[in-house]
Coordinates of C-alpha atoms and ligand atoms in Angstrom, one line a residue:
M155 CA 10.2 -6.4 32.9
S156 CA 10.0 -2.7 33.2
V157 CA 7.5 -0.8 31.1
V158 CA 8.9 0.6 27.8
T159 CA 7.2 3.9 26.8
I160 CA 7.2 6.2 23.9
E161 CA 9.7 9.0 24.4
R162 CA 9.4 10.9 21.1
V163 CA 7.7 10.8 17.7
D164 CA 9.4 12.5 14.8
T165 CA 8.2 12.8 11.2
I166 CA 10.4 12.7 8.2
A167 CA 8.9 13.7 4.8
L168 CA 10.9 12.6 1.8
R169 CA 10.6 13.7 -1.8
I170 CA 12.3 11.0 -3.9
P171 CA 13.1 11.6 -7.6
Y172 CA 12.0 8.7 -9.8
D173 CA 12.0 7.6 -13.4
H174 CA 9.3 5.6 -15.1
W175 CA 10.9 6.3 -18.6
A176 CA 8.1 8.6 -19.7
P177 CA 6.7 12.1 -19.0
K178 CA 5.6 12.4 -15.4
P179 CA 1.9 11.5 -14.7
T180 CA -0.4 13.7 -12.7
F181 CA -1.5 13.0 -9.2
G182 CA -4.2 15.1 -7.5
G183 CA -4.3 17.2 -10.7
I184 CA -0.6 18.2 -10.7
A185 CA 2.5 16.6 -12.2
R186 CA 4.0 14.0 -9.9
E187 CA 7.6 15.0 -10.0
T188 CA 8.7 12.9 -6.9
M189 CA 7.6 9.9 -5.0
D190 CA 6.7 11.3 -1.6
C191 CA 7.0 9.4 1.6
L192 CA 6.1 10.3 5.2
L193 CA 8.0 8.4 7.8
L194 CA 7.5 8.2 11.6
R195 CA 10.5 7.6 13.8
V196 CA 9.3 6.6 17.2
T197 CA 11.9 6.5 20.0
A198 CA 11.2 4.4 23.0
S199 CA 12.4 5.0 26.6
N200 CA 15.0 2.2 26.3
G201 CA 16.5 3.8 23.2
L202 CA 14.9 1.4 20.6
I203 CA 13.6 3.0 17.4
G204 CA 10.5 1.9 15.7
W205 CA 9.7 3.1 12.1
G206 CA 6.2 3.7 10.7
E207 CA 4.8 5.2 7.5
A208 CA 1.7 7.3 6.8
F209 CA 0.0 7.8 3.5
W210 CA 1.9 10.1 1.1
G211 CA -1.1 11.7 -0.6
G212 CA -1.4 15.2 0.8
W213 CA 1.2 14.4 3.3
Q214 CA 1.6 17.9 4.7
A215 CA -1.8 17.6 6.4
T216 CA -0.9 14.3 7.9
Q217 CA 2.4 15.6 9.1
A218 CA 0.6 18.4 11.0
A219 CA -1.8 15.8 12.5
I220 CA 1.1 13.8 13.8
E221 CA 3.1 16.7 15.1
H222 CA 0.2 18.6 16.8
W223 CA -2.0 15.7 18.0
V224 CA -0.8 12.2 17.6
A225 CA 2.7 12.7 18.9
P226 CA 1.6 14.6 22.1
L227 CA -1.0 11.9 22.8
S228 CA 1.6 9.2 22.4
I229 CA 4.4 10.4 24.6
G230 CA 4.7 8.3 27.8
Q231 CA 2.3 5.6 26.5
D232 CA 3.3 1.9 27.0
V233 CA 4.7 0.5 23.7
A234 CA 3.1 -2.9 24.6
D235 CA -0.4 -1.4 24.8
V236 CA -2.1 -3.0 21.7
G237 CA -5.2 -0.9 22.2
M238 CA -3.4 2.4 21.9
T239 CA -4.1 3.4 18.3
A240 CA -7.8 2.4 18.6
R241 CA -8.1 4.5 21.7
F242 CA -6.5 7.5 19.9
E243 CA -8.8 7.0 16.9
R244 CA -11.8 7.2 19.3
A245 CA -10.3 10.3 21.0
L246 CA -9.8 12.0 17.7
H247 CA -13.0 10.9 16.0
N248 CA -14.4 14.3 15.6
F249 CA -11.4 15.3 13.5
G250 CA -12.3 13.0 10.7
R251 CA -13.2 9.3 10.4
S252 CA -10.7 8.9 7.5
G253 CA -8.0 11.1 6.1
P254 CA -5.0 12.7 7.8
Y255 CA -5.7 11.7 11.4
V256 CA -6.3 8.1 10.5
Y257 CA -3.2 8.1 8.2
A258 CA -1.2 9.5 11.1
L259 CA -2.5 6.7 13.4
A260 CA -1.6 4.2 10.7
G261 CA 2.0 5.4 10.8
L262 CA 2.1 5.2 14.6
D263 CA 0.5 1.7 14.6
I264 CA 3.1 0.4 12.1
A265 CA 6.0 1.8 14.2
L266 CA 4.5 0.1 17.3
W267 CA 4.5 -3.3 15.6
D268 CA 8.1 -2.7 14.6
L269 CA 9.0 -1.8 18.2
R270 CA 7.1 -4.8 19.7
G271 CA 8.8 -7.2 17.4
K272 CA 12.2 -5.6 18.3
L273 CA 11.4 -5.8 22.0
A274 CA 10.4 -9.5 21.7
G275 CA 13.3 -10.3 19.4
V276 CA 11.0 -11.7 16.7
P277 CA 9.9 -10.7 13.2
V278 CA 6.5 -9.1 12.9
H279 CA 5.2 -12.1 10.9
A280 CA 5.8 -14.2 14.1
L281 CA 3.4 -11.8 16.0
L282 CA 0.8 -12.6 13.3
G283 CA 1.1 -16.4 13.8
G284 CA 4.2 -17.0 11.8
R285 CA 5.0 -17.0 8.1
R286 CA 3.4 -19.6 5.8
R287 CA 5.9 -19.0 3.0
D288 CA 9.6 -18.0 2.6
R289 CA 9.1 -15.8 -0.4
V290 CA 6.4 -13.4 -1.6
A291 CA 5.8 -12.8 -5.4
V292 CA 5.9 -9.2 -6.4
Y293 CA 3.8 -7.6 -9.1
A294 CA 5.1 -4.7 -11.2
S295 CA 2.5 -1.9 -10.8
L296 CA 3.2 0.3 -13.8
L297 CA 2.6 4.0 -13.5
Q298 CA 0.4 5.8 -16.0
Y299 CA 1.3 6.1 -19.6
N300 CA -2.0 7.7 -20.5
G301 CA -2.9 5.3 -23.2
D302 CA 0.5 5.5 -24.9
V303 CA 0.4 1.9 -26.2
E304 CA 4.0 1.9 -27.4
R305 CA 5.3 3.0 -23.9
V306 CA 3.0 0.4 -22.3
R307 CA 4.4 -2.3 -24.5
R308 CA 8.0 -1.3 -23.8
T309 CA 7.5 -1.1 -20.0
V310 CA 5.7 -4.4 -19.8
D311 CA 8.6 -5.9 -21.7
R312 CA 11.1 -4.3 -19.3
A313 CA 9.2 -5.6 -16.3
L314 CA 9.2 -9.1 -17.7
E315 CA 13.0 -8.8 -18.4
D316 CA 13.4 -7.8 -14.8
G317 CA 11.8 -11.1 -13.8
F318 CA 8.3 -9.9 -12.7
G319 CA 5.7 -12.6 -13.3
H320 CA 2.6 -10.4 -12.6
I321 CA 1.8 -7.0 -14.2
K322 CA -0.6 -4.3 -13.4
L323 CA -1.4 -1.3 -15.6
H324 CA -2.9 2.1 -14.6
E325 CA -4.5 2.6 -18.0
R326 CA -8.1 3.1 -19.1
T327 CA -8.2 1.8 -22.7
A328 CA -8.8 -1.7 -24.1
A329 CA -6.0 -1.0 -26.6
A330 CA -3.5 -0.6 -23.7
A331 CA -4.8 -3.7 -22.0
M332 CA -4.6 -5.8 -25.2
A333 CA -1.1 -4.5 -25.9
A334 CA 0.1 -5.6 -22.5
R335 CA -1.5 -9.0 -22.9
D336 CA 0.1 -9.3 -26.3
V337 CA 3.6 -8.6 -24.9
A338 CA 3.1 -10.7 -21.8
G339 CA 1.7 -13.7 -23.5
P340 CA -1.2 -15.8 -22.2
D341 CA 0.2 -17.0 -18.9
I342 CA 1.2 -13.8 -17.0
P343 CA -1.5 -12.6 -14.6
L344 CA -2.5 -9.1 -15.8
M345 CA -4.5 -6.5 -13.8
V346 CA -5.8 -3.1 -14.8
D347 CA -6.4 -0.3 -12.4
A348 CA -8.8 2.4 -13.6
N349 CA -8.6 4.6 -10.5
C350 CA -12.3 5.2 -10.4
A351 CA -12.4 6.3 -14.1
W352 CA -16.1 5.6 -15.0
L353 CA -19.5 6.5 -13.8
P354 CA -21.7 3.4 -13.3
E355 CA -23.5 3.9 -16.6
Q356 CA -20.2 3.9 -18.5
A357 CA -18.4 1.2 -16.6
T358 CA -19.9 -2.0 -18.0
A359 CA -19.0 -1.1 -21.6
A360 CA -15.5 0.1 -20.6
V361 CA -14.7 -3.0 -18.5
G362 CA -16.4 -5.3 -21.1
A363 CA -14.1 -4.0 -23.8
M364 CA -11.1 -5.2 -21.7
A365 CA -12.4 -8.6 -21.1
A366 CA -10.6 -10.0 -24.1
A367 CA -7.3 -9.1 -22.3
D368 CA -8.1 -11.9 -19.8
L369 CA -7.6 -9.7 -16.7
K370 CA -6.9 -11.3 -13.3
W371 CA -8.8 -8.3 -11.9
M372 CA -10.2 -4.9 -12.9
E373 CA -9.4 -2.4 -10.1
E374 CA -11.7 0.5 -9.1
P375 CA -13.7 0.8 -12.3
I376 CA -16.4 2.9 -10.7
W377 CA -16.8 6.4 -9.4
P378 CA -17.6 6.8 -6.6
P379 CA -15.8 3.7 -5.2
E380 CA -18.4 3.4 -2.4
D381 CA -21.1 2.5 -4.9
F382 CA -20.9 -1.3 -4.2
A383 CA -24.2 -2.0 -5.9
A384 CA -23.0 -0.5 -9.2
L385 CA -19.7 -2.4 -9.0
A386 CA -21.6 -5.6 -8.4
A387 CA -23.7 -5.0 -11.5
V388 CA -20.6 -4.4 -13.6
R389 CA -19.0 -7.6 -12.2
R390 CA -22.1 -9.6 -13.1
A391 CA -22.6 -8.1 -16.5
T392 CA -18.9 -8.5 -17.6
G393 CA -17.8 -11.6 -15.8
V394 CA -14.5 -9.7 -15.0
A395 CA -13.2 -10.2 -11.5
T396 CA -12.9 -6.9 -9.5
A397 CA -10.7 -5.4 -6.8
I398 CA -11.4 -2.5 -4.5
G399 CA -10.5 -1.2 -1.1
E400 CA -7.6 1.3 -1.2
N401 CA -10.1 4.2 -0.8
A402 CA -12.2 2.6 1.8
G403 CA -12.9 5.0 4.6
S404 CA -13.2 2.4 7.4
P405 CA -12.3 -1.2 8.1
L406 CA -16.0 -1.7 8.5
D407 CA -16.5 -1.1 4.7
F408 CA -14.8 -4.4 3.9
P409 CA -17.5 -6.7 5.2
K410 CA -20.0 -4.5 3.5
M411 CA -18.4 -4.7 0.1
I412 CA -18.0 -8.5 0.5
A413 CA -21.7 -8.8 1.5
A414 CA -22.6 -6.7 -1.6
D415 CA -21.0 -9.4 -3.8
C416 CA -19.0 -6.8 -5.7
V417 CA -15.4 -7.8 -5.1
D418 CA -13.0 -10.7 -5.7
Y419 CA -9.9 -9.1 -4.2
V420 CA -10.0 -6.6 -1.3
Q421 CA -7.3 -4.1 -1.2
P422 CA -6.8 -2.4 2.2
S423 CA -3.9 0.0 2.3
V424 CA -1.9 -0.3 5.5
I425 CA -0.8 3.4 5.5
K426 CA -4.4 4.6 4.9
I427 CA -6.8 2.3 6.8
G428 CA -5.2 2.8 10.2
G429 CA -2.1 0.5 10.2
L430 CA -1.2 -3.1 10.5
T431 CA -3.7 -3.9 13.2
P432 CA -6.8 -3.2 11.0
L433 CA -5.0 -4.6 7.9
W434 CA -4.5 -7.9 9.6
R435 CA -8.1 -8.0 10.8
I436 CA -9.5 -7.2 7.4
T437 CA -7.2 -9.8 5.8
T438 CA -8.3 -12.6 8.1
E439 CA -12.0 -11.6 8.0
A440 CA -11.9 -11.5 4.2
E441 CA -10.4 -15.0 4.1
Q442 CA -13.1 -16.3 6.4
A443 CA -15.6 -15.0 3.8
G444 CA -13.7 -16.7 1.0
V445 CA -12.2 -13.5 -0.4
T446 CA -8.5 -12.9 -1.1
C447 CA -6.8 -9.8 0.3
A448 CA -4.4 -8.2 -2.1
P449 CA -3.3 -5.1 -0.2
H450 CA -2.6 -1.7 -1.8
S451 CA 1.1 -1.0 -1.4
P452 CA 2.5 1.5 -3.9
F453 CA 4.9 3.0 -1.3
F454 CA 8.4 2.2 -0.2
G455 CA 8.8 2.5 3.5
P456 CA 7.9 0.6 6.7
G457 CA 4.3 0.3 5.4
Y458 CA 5.6 -1.7 2.4
L459 CA 7.5 -4.0 4.9
A460 CA 4.4 -4.4 7.0
T461 CA 2.5 -5.5 3.9
V462 CA 5.2 -8.1 3.2
H463 CA 4.8 -9.6 6.7
V464 CA 1.0 -9.8 6.2
L465 CA 1.4 -11.5 2.8
A466 CA 3.8 -13.9 4.4
A467 CA 1.5 -14.8 7.3
T468 CA -1.8 -14.9 5.5
A469 CA -3.5 -18.2 4.3
R470 CA -4.6 -17.1 0.8
E471 CA -1.5 -16.3 -1.2
S472 CA -1.3 -13.0 -3.0
A473 CA 1.3 -10.9 -4.7
L474 CA 2.9 -7.7 -3.3
E475 CA 2.3 -4.5 -5.2
R476 CA 5.4 -2.6 -6.2
F477 CA 5.4 0.7 -8.2
Y478 CA 7.6 -0.1 -11.2
C479 CA 10.1 2.8 -11.5
E480 CA 13.6 3.6 -10.6
L481 CA 14.0 5.5 -7.3
A482 CA 16.9 7.8 -6.4
Y483 CA 16.5 6.5 -2.9
D484 CA 14.7 3.3 -1.9
P485 CA 14.0 3.5 1.9
C486 CA 13.5 -0.3 2.4
G487 CA 14.9 -1.8 -0.8
H488 CA 17.9 -3.2 1.1
V489 CA 15.6 -5.1 3.5
V490 CA 13.6 -6.8 0.8
P491 CA 15.5 -6.6 -2.5
I492 CA 13.4 -7.9 -5.4
A493 CA 15.0 -10.8 -7.3
G494 CA 13.4 -12.8 -9.9
G495 CA 10.1 -11.1 -9.2
R496 CA 10.1 -12.1 -5.5
V497 CA 11.2 -10.9 -2.1
E498 CA 12.5 -13.1 0.7
V499 CA 10.4 -12.7 3.9
P500 CA 12.6 -10.9 6.4
D501 CA 13.3 -12.7 9.7
A502 CA 15.1 -10.0 11.6
P503 CA 13.3 -8.6 14.7
G504 CA 10.4 -6.1 14.0
L505 CA 9.7 -5.2 10.3
G506 CA 13.1 -6.7 9.4
G507 CA 15.3 -3.6 8.9
D508 CA 15.3 0.1 9.3
P509 CA 15.3 2.8 6.5
D510 CA 18.8 4.2 6.1
F511 CA 18.7 7.3 8.2
E512 CA 21.8 8.9 6.8
A513 CA 21.1 8.2 3.2
M514 CA 17.6 9.7 3.5
Q515 CA 18.8 13.1 4.6
K516 CA 19.3 14.6 1.2
F517 CA 15.8 13.7 0.1
R518 CA 14.0 15.4 3.0
A519 CA 11.2 17.8 2.0
Ligands
MG208 MG1 -5.2 1.1 -7.2

């Protein structure tokens, strides 16, 4: 078989209008008017296209990293070379050990898995050892309602009506958590994500106040998120299970957080931590340590699909995170439509289906 190489790497930044039925939340200190999405379109020498996705936060810097550094390094490389992104990470290590360059490599890595699946004629989950389930449960990850209990109640009710069987809030008050529990009833798994809201000395009281809401997990209660010892203390003092990992700077942070006895659910983000290659390694290593991987996936492109394949192939079952909002354009919604709070695991070659290239044009940044 002749070698298939990378011929070109294009970036496509999308700004997708959305509605979460409330005033827009802030992100990075400014109003989040759109859901942003940075796609990579990798064209191989045989004409095949692979799709990847890099983290949307501060995407302009990542787009520059791809265009000026990662794309030129990639051209002419063998698509089958599974060591490629690790080699580029080492080559670019002085540019930052996390952040835009690693997000850029995450996008390339995901596109390469898509291409390798397409070349072999198999779904990505088959490259991970095969799927262990036909469907993956999806959790409704509500956006912020800034403590507006009425809106929380209404949106939890809406998510339940839509068939979701698991709910996560991005709220910081016990009143909001209790309201969600009240609407959901006792049997729905409920999670709360505080996005690093509290200093270590504040966190035990804040998390303890939510314990009555019977949380499946409390996510990122502590600032800074690297303070594993403080998180372990909160977990011990409150008895509430914890989740962290979306802000980990390196795959090597995961064995450290597990060793610190601070986490029940690790949450690597495929579009931040370097791609599907490290996500799969983190997932399997966590399982060997008795910890469940519940990946971060509030994004809508090929990174979302990559996460579905990992959740299909992994031993310890976990639900898929889905931002709960209406999108003007859903890049991969046609590949894995949500029905009854679940998605079917795609079996088409690669990630299972491409984003609609024509439809995305009017949302380009
Ligand atoms: Mg989170």
